[in-house]
mmCIF file of C-alpha atoms in Angstrom:
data_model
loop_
_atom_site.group_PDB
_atom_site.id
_atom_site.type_symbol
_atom_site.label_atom_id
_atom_site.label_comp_id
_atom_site.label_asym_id
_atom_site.label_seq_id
_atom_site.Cartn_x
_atom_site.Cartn_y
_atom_site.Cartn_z
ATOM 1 C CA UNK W 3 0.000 0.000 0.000
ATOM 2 C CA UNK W 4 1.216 3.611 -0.557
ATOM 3 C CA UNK W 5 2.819 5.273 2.094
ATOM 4 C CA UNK W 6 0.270 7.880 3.160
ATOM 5 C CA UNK W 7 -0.032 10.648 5.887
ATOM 6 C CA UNK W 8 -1.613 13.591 7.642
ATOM 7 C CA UNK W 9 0.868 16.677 7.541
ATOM 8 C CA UNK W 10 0.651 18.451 11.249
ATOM 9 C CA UNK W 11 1.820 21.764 10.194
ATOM 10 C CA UNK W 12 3.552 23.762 7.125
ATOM 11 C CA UNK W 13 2.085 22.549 3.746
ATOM 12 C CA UNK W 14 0.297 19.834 2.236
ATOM 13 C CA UNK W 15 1.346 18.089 -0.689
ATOM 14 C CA UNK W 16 -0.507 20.668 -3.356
ATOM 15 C CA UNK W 17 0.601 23.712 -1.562
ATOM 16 C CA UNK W 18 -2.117 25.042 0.132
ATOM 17 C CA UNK W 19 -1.420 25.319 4.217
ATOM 18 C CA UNK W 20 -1.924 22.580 6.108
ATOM 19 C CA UNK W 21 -3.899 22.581 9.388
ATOM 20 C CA UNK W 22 -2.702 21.902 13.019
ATOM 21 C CA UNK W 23 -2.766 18.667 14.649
ATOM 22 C CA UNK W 24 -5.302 19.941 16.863
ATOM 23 C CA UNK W 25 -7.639 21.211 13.803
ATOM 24 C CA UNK W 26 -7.236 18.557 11.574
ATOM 25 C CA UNK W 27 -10.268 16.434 12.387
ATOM 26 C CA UNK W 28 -12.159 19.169 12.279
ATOM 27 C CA UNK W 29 -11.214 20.169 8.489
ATOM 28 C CA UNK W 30 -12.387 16.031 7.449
ATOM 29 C CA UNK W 31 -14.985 17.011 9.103
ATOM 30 C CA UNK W 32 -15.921 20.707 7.297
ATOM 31 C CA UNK W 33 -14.694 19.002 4.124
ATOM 32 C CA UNK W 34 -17.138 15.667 3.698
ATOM 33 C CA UNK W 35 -20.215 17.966 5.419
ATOM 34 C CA UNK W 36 -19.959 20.491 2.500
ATOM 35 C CA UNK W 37 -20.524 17.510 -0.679
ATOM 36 C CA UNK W 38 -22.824 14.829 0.647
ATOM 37 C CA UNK W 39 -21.014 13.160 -3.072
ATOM 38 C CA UNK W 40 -17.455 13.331 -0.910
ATOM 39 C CA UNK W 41 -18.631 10.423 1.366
ATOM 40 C CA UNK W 42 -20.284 8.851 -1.666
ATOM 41 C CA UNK W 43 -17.035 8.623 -3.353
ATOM 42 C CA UNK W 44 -15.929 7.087 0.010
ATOM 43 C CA UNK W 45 -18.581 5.074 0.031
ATOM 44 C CA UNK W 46 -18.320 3.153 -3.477
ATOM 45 C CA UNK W 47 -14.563 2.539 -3.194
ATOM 46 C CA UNK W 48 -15.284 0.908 0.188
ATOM 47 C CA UNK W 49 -17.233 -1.916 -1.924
ATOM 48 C CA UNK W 50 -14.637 -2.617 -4.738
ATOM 49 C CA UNK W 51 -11.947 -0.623 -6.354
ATOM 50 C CA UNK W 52 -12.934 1.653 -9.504
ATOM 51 C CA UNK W 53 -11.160 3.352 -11.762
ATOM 52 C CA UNK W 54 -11.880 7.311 -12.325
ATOM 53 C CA UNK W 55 -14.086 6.801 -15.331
ATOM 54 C CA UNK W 56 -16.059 4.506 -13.455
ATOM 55 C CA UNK W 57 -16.526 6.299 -10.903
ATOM 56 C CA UNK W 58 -17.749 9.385 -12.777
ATOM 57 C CA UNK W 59 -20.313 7.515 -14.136
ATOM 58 C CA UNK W 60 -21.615 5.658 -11.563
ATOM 59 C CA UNK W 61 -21.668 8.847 -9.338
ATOM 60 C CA UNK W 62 -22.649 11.281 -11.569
ATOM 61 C CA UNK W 63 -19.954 13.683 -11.030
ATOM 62 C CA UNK W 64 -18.230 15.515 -13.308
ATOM 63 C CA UNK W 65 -14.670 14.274 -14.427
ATOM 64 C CA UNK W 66 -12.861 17.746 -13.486
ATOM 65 C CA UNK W 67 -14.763 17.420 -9.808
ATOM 66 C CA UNK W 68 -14.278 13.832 -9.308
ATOM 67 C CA UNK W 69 -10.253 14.542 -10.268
ATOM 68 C CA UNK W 70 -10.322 17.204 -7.447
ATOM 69 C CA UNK W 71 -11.965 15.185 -4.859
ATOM 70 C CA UNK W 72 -9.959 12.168 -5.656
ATOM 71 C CA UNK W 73 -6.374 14.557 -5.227
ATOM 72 C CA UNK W 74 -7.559 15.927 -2.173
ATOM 73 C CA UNK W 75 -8.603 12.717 -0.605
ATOM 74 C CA UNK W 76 -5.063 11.475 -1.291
ATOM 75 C CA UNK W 77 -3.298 13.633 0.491
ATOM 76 C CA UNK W 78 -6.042 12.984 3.288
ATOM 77 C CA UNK W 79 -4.634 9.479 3.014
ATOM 78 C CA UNK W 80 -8.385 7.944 2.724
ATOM 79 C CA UNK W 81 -7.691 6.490 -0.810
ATOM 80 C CA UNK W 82 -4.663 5.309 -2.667
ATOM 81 C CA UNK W 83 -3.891 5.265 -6.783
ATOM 82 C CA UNK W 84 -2.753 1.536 -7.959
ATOM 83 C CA UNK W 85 -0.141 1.837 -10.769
ATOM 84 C CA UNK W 86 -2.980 -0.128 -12.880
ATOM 85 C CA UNK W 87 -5.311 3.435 -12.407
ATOM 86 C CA UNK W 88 -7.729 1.773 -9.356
ATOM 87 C CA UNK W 89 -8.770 4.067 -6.795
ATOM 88 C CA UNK W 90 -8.629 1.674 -3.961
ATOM 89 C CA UNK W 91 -9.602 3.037 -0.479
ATOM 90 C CA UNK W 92 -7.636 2.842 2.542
ATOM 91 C CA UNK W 93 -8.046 1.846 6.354
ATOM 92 C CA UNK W 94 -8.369 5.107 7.478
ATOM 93 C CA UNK W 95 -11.094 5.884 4.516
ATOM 94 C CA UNK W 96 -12.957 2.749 5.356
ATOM 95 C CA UNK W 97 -13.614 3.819 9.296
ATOM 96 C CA UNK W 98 -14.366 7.092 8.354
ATOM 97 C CA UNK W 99 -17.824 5.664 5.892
ATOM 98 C CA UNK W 100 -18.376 3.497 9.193
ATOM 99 C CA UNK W 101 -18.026 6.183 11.529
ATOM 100 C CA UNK W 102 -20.125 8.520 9.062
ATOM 101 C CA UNK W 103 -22.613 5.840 8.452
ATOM 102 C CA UNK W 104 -23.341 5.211 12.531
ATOM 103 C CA UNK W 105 -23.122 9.258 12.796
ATOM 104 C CA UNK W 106 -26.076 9.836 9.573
ATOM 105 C CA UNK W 107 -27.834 7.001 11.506
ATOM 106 C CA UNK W 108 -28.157 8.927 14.776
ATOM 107 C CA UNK W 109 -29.119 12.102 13.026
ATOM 108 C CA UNK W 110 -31.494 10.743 11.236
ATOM 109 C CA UNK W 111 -33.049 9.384 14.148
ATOM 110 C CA UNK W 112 -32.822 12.972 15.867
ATOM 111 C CA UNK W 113 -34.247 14.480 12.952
ATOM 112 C CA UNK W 114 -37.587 12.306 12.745
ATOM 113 C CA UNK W 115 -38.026 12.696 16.837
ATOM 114 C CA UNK W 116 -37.515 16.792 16.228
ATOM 115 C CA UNK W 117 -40.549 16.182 13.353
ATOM 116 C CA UNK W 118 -42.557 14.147 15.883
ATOM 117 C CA UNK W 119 -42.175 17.318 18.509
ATOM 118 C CA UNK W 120 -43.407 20.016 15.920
ATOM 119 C CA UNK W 121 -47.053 17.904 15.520
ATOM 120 C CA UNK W 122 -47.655 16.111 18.312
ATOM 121 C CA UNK W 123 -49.338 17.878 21.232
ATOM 122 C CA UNK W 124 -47.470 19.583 23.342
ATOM 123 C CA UNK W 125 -48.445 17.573 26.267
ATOM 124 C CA UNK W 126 -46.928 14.501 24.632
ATOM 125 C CA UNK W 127 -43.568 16.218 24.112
ATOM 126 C CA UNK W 128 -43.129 18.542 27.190
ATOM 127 C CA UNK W 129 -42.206 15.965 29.187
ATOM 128 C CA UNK W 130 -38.532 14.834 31.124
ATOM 129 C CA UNK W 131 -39.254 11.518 28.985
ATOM 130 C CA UNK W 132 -39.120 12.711 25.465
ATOM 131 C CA UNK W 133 -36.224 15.513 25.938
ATOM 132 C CA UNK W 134 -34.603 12.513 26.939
ATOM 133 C CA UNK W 135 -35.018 10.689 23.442
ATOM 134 C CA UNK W 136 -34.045 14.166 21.773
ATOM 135 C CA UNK W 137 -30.562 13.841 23.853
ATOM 136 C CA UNK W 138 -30.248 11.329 21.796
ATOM 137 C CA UNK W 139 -30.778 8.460 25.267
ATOM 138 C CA UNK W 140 -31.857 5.882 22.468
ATOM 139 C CA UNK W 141 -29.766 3.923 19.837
ATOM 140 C CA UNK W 142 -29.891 4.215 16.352
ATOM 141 C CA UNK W 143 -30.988 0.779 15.645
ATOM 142 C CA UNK W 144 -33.920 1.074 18.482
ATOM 143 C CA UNK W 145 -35.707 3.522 16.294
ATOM 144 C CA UNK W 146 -36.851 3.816 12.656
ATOM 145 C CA UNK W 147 -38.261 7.435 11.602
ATOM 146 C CA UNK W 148 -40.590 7.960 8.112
ATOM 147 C CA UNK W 149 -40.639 11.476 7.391
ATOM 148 C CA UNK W 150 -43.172 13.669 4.365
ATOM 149 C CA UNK W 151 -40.907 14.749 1.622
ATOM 150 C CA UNK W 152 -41.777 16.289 -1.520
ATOM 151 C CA UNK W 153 -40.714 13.337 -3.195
ATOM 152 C CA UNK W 154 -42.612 10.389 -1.609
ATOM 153 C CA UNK W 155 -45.503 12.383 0.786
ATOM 154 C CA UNK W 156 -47.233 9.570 1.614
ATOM 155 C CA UNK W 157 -44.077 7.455 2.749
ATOM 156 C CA UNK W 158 -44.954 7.843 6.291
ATOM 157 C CA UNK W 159 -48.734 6.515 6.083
ATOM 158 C CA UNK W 160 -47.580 3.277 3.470
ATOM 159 C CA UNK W 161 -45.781 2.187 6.495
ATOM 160 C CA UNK W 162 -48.065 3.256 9.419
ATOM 161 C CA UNK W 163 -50.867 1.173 7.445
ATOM 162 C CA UNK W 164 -48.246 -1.967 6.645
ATOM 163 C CA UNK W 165 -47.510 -2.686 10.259
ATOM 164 C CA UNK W 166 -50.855 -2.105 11.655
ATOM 165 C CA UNK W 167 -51.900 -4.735 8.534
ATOM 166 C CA UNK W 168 -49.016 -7.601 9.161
ATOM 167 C CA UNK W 169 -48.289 -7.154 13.132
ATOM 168 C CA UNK W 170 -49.787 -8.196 16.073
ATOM 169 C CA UNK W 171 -50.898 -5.001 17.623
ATOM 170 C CA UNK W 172 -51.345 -4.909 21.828
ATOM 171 C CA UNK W 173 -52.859 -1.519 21.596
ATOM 172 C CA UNK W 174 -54.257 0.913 18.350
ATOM 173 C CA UNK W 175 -55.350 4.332 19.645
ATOM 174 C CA UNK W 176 -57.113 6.654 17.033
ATOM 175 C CA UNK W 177 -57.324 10.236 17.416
ATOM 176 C CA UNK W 178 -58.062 10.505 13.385
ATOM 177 C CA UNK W 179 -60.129 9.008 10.783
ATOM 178 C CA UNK W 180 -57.786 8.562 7.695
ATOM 179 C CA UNK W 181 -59.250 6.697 5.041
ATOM 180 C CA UNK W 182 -56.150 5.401 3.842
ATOM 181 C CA UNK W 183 -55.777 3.360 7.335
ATOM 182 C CA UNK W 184 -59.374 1.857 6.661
ATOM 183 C CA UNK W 185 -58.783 -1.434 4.151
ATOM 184 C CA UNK W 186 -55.455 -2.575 7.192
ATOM 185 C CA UNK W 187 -57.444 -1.314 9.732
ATOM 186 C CA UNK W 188 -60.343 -3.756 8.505
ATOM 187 C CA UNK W 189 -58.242 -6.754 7.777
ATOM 188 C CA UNK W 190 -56.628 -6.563 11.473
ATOM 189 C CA UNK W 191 -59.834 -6.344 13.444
ATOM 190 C CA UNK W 192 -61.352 -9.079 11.236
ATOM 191 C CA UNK W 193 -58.032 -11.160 11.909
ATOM 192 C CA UNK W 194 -58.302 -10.569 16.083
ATOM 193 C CA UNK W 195 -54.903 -9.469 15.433
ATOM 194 C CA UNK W 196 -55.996 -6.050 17.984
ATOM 195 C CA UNK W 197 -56.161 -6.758 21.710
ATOM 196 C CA UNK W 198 -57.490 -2.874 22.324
ATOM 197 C CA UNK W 199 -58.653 -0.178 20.820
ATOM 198 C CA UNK W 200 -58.792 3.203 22.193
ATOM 199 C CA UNK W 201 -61.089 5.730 20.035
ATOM 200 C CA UNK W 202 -61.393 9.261 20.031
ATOM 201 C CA UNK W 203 -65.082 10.483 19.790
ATOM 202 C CA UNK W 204 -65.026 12.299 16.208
ATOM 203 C CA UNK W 205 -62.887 8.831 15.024
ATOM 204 C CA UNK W 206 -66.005 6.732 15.895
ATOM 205 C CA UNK W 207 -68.452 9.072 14.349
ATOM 206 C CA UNK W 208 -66.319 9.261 10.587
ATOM 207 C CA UNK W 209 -66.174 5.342 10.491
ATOM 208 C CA UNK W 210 -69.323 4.634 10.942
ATOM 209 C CA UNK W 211 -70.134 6.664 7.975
ATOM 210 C CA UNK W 212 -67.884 4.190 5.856
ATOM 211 C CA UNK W 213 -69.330 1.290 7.405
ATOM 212 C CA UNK W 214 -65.550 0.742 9.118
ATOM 213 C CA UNK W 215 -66.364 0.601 12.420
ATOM 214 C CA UNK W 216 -70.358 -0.883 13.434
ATOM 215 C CA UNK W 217 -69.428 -3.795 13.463
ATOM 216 C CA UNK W 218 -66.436 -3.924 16.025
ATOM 217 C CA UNK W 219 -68.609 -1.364 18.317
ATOM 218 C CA UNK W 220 -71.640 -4.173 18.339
ATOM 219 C CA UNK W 221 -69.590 -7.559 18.023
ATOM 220 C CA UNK W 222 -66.856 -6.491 19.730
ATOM 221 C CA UNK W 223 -66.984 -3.892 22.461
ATOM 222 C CA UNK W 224 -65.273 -5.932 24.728
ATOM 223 C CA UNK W 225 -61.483 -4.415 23.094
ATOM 224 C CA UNK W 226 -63.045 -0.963 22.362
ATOM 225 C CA UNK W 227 -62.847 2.033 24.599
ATOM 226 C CA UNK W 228 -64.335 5.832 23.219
ATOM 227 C CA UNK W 229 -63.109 8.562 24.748
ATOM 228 C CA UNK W 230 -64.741 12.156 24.473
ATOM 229 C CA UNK W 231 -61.084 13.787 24.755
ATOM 230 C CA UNK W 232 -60.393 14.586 21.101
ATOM 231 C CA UNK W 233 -56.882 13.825 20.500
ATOM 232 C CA UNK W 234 -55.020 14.418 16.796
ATOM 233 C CA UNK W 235 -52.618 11.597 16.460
ATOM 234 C CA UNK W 236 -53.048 8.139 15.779
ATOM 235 C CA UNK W 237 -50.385 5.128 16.766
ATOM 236 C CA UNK W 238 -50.389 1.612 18.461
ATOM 237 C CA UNK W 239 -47.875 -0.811 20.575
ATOM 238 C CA UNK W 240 -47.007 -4.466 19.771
ATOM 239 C CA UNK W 241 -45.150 -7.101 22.519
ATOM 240 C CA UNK W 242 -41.885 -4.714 21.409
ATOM 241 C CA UNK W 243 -42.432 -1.527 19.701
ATOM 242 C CA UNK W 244 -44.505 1.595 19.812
ATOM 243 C CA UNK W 245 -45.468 3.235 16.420
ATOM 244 C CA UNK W 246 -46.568 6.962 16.637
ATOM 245 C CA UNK W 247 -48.674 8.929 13.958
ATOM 246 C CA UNK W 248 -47.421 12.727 14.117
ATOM 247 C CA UNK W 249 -50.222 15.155 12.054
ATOM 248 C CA UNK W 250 -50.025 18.193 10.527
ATOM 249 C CA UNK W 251 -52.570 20.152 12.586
ATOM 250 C CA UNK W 252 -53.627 22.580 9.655
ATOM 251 C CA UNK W 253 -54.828 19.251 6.842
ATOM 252 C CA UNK W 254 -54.166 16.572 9.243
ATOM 253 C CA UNK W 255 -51.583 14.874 6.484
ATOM 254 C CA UNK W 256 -49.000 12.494 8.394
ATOM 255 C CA UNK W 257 -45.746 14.285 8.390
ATOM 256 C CA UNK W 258 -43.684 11.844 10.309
ATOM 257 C CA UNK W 259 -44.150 7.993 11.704
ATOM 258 C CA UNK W 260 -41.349 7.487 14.490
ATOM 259 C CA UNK W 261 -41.508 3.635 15.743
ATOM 260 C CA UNK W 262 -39.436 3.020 19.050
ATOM 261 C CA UNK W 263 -38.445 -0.238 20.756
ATOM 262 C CA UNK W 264 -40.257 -0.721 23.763
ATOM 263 C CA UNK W 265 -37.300 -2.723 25.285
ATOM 264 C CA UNK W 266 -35.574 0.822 26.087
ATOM 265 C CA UNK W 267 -36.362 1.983 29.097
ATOM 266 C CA UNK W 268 -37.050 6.035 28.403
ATOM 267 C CA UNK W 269 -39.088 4.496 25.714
ATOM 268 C CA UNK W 270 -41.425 2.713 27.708
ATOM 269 C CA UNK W 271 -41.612 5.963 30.098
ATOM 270 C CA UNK W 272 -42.802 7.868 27.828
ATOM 271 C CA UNK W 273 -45.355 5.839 26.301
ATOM 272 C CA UNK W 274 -46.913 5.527 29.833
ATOM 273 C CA UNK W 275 -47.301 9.341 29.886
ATOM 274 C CA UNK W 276 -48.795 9.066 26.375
ATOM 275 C CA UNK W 277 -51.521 6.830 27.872
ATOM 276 C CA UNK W 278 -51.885 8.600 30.890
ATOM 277 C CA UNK W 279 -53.336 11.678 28.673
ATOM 278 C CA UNK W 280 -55.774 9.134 26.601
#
């Protein structure tokens, strides 16, 4: 392997000054957070070795950019030119995609939670319990967020409606009527795959009117509680998670589905002050 190497002071290798010691990991760190396509080029050499053509193409990035970016990351010492013309990536490149994998992971997870505090009621987030998940007191691979984006908007209801349809669901509270819920909705009460159902009021009176819910309020009242408290979110608990409907208040169109692992301790907190304000 080429010899490679961080300089600590003076100049790197194409003249420009190089940083102290001390501010070094900072500038890797300013460097891959202005090109998301940086850590992509990471990224792809990580799973096989590519030569610079290939890489333009399969990246989309323009041959005089990817030329820069593959220079620079030299003299980082993250990648490595073969005498054959593979870009090959090195040990130190390779931890920094794991590193920047694990820290995307935890802001992702950060980001969905801060989604879930702008539409859910403030009495559900103003709480020790959930500033505690926003600290970031929960793993990465305890929680999976679904957020609205221009590009797929109804993302976060797809998957709201395909784990109420194919799980085993301890408890389904209802705050809103959304049609698109009705069809899994349906199948799982038909299935007995719902132990309880909490239902808000104005939820019981809008599925009646499609014939959703008359049944289950004669036949089965036994798993059904109404409550006259209106509340604007919908979401339900299985033997290990808790999956959480956040609303925008204005047309009531999911923004954000947040599912947490009930195993976690803070999680489990909090969902008892969720029920607590049913």
């Amino acid at each position: 392997m080429a010899e490679s190497h961080s300089p600590i002071s003076g100049e790197s290798d194409s003249g420009r000054p190089a940083p102290s010691f001390e501010n070094w990991s900072w500038e890797w760190l300013e460097y891959l957070a202005r090109s998301p396509k940086r850590i992509r080029v990471l990224h792809v050499l990580d799973e096989n070795t590519h030569r610079k053509g290939e890489l333009s193409d399969t990246l989309n990035i323009p041959r005089s950019t990817l030329l820069r970016t593959l220079r620079e990351m030299r003299e980082y010492g993250w990648v490595i030119e073969r005498q054959n013309g593979l870009y090959e990536i090195t040990l130190a490149g390779s931890g920094i995609v794991d590193m920047f994998e694990e820290f995307y992971r935890q802001l992702h997870s950060i980001a969905g939670l801060t989604k879930l505090e702008q539409v859910l009621p403030l009495k559900l987030t103003d709480c020790p319990e959930f500033r505690s998940l926003l600290q970031g007191d929960i793993g990465y691979d305890e929680i999976s967020t679904y957020v609205s984006t221009a590009d797929s908007p109804y993302e976060p209801m797809r998957q709201f409606a395909e784990e109420l349809r194919s799980t085993d669901v301890e408890c389904l509270f209802l705050g809103v009527a959304n049609p698109f819920y009705s069809d899994a909705l349906e199948r799982a009460l038909e299935s007995d795959s719902i132990s309880s159902l909490i239902v808000s009021r104005n939820v019981v009176n809008e599925l009646s009117r499609i014939n959703t819910f008359d049944n289950i309020r004669v036949e089965r009242s036994d798993l059904t509680t109404i409550t006259e408290d209106q509340f604007r979110y919908n979401g339900f608990t299985t033997a290990q998670n808790v999956v959480i409907e956040g609303l925008n208040e204005d047309d009531l169109m999911t923004q954000v589905v947040v599912e947490l692992s009930l195993t976690v301790d803070i999680v489990r907190e909090w969902f008892e002050h969720i029920g607590s304000t049913l």
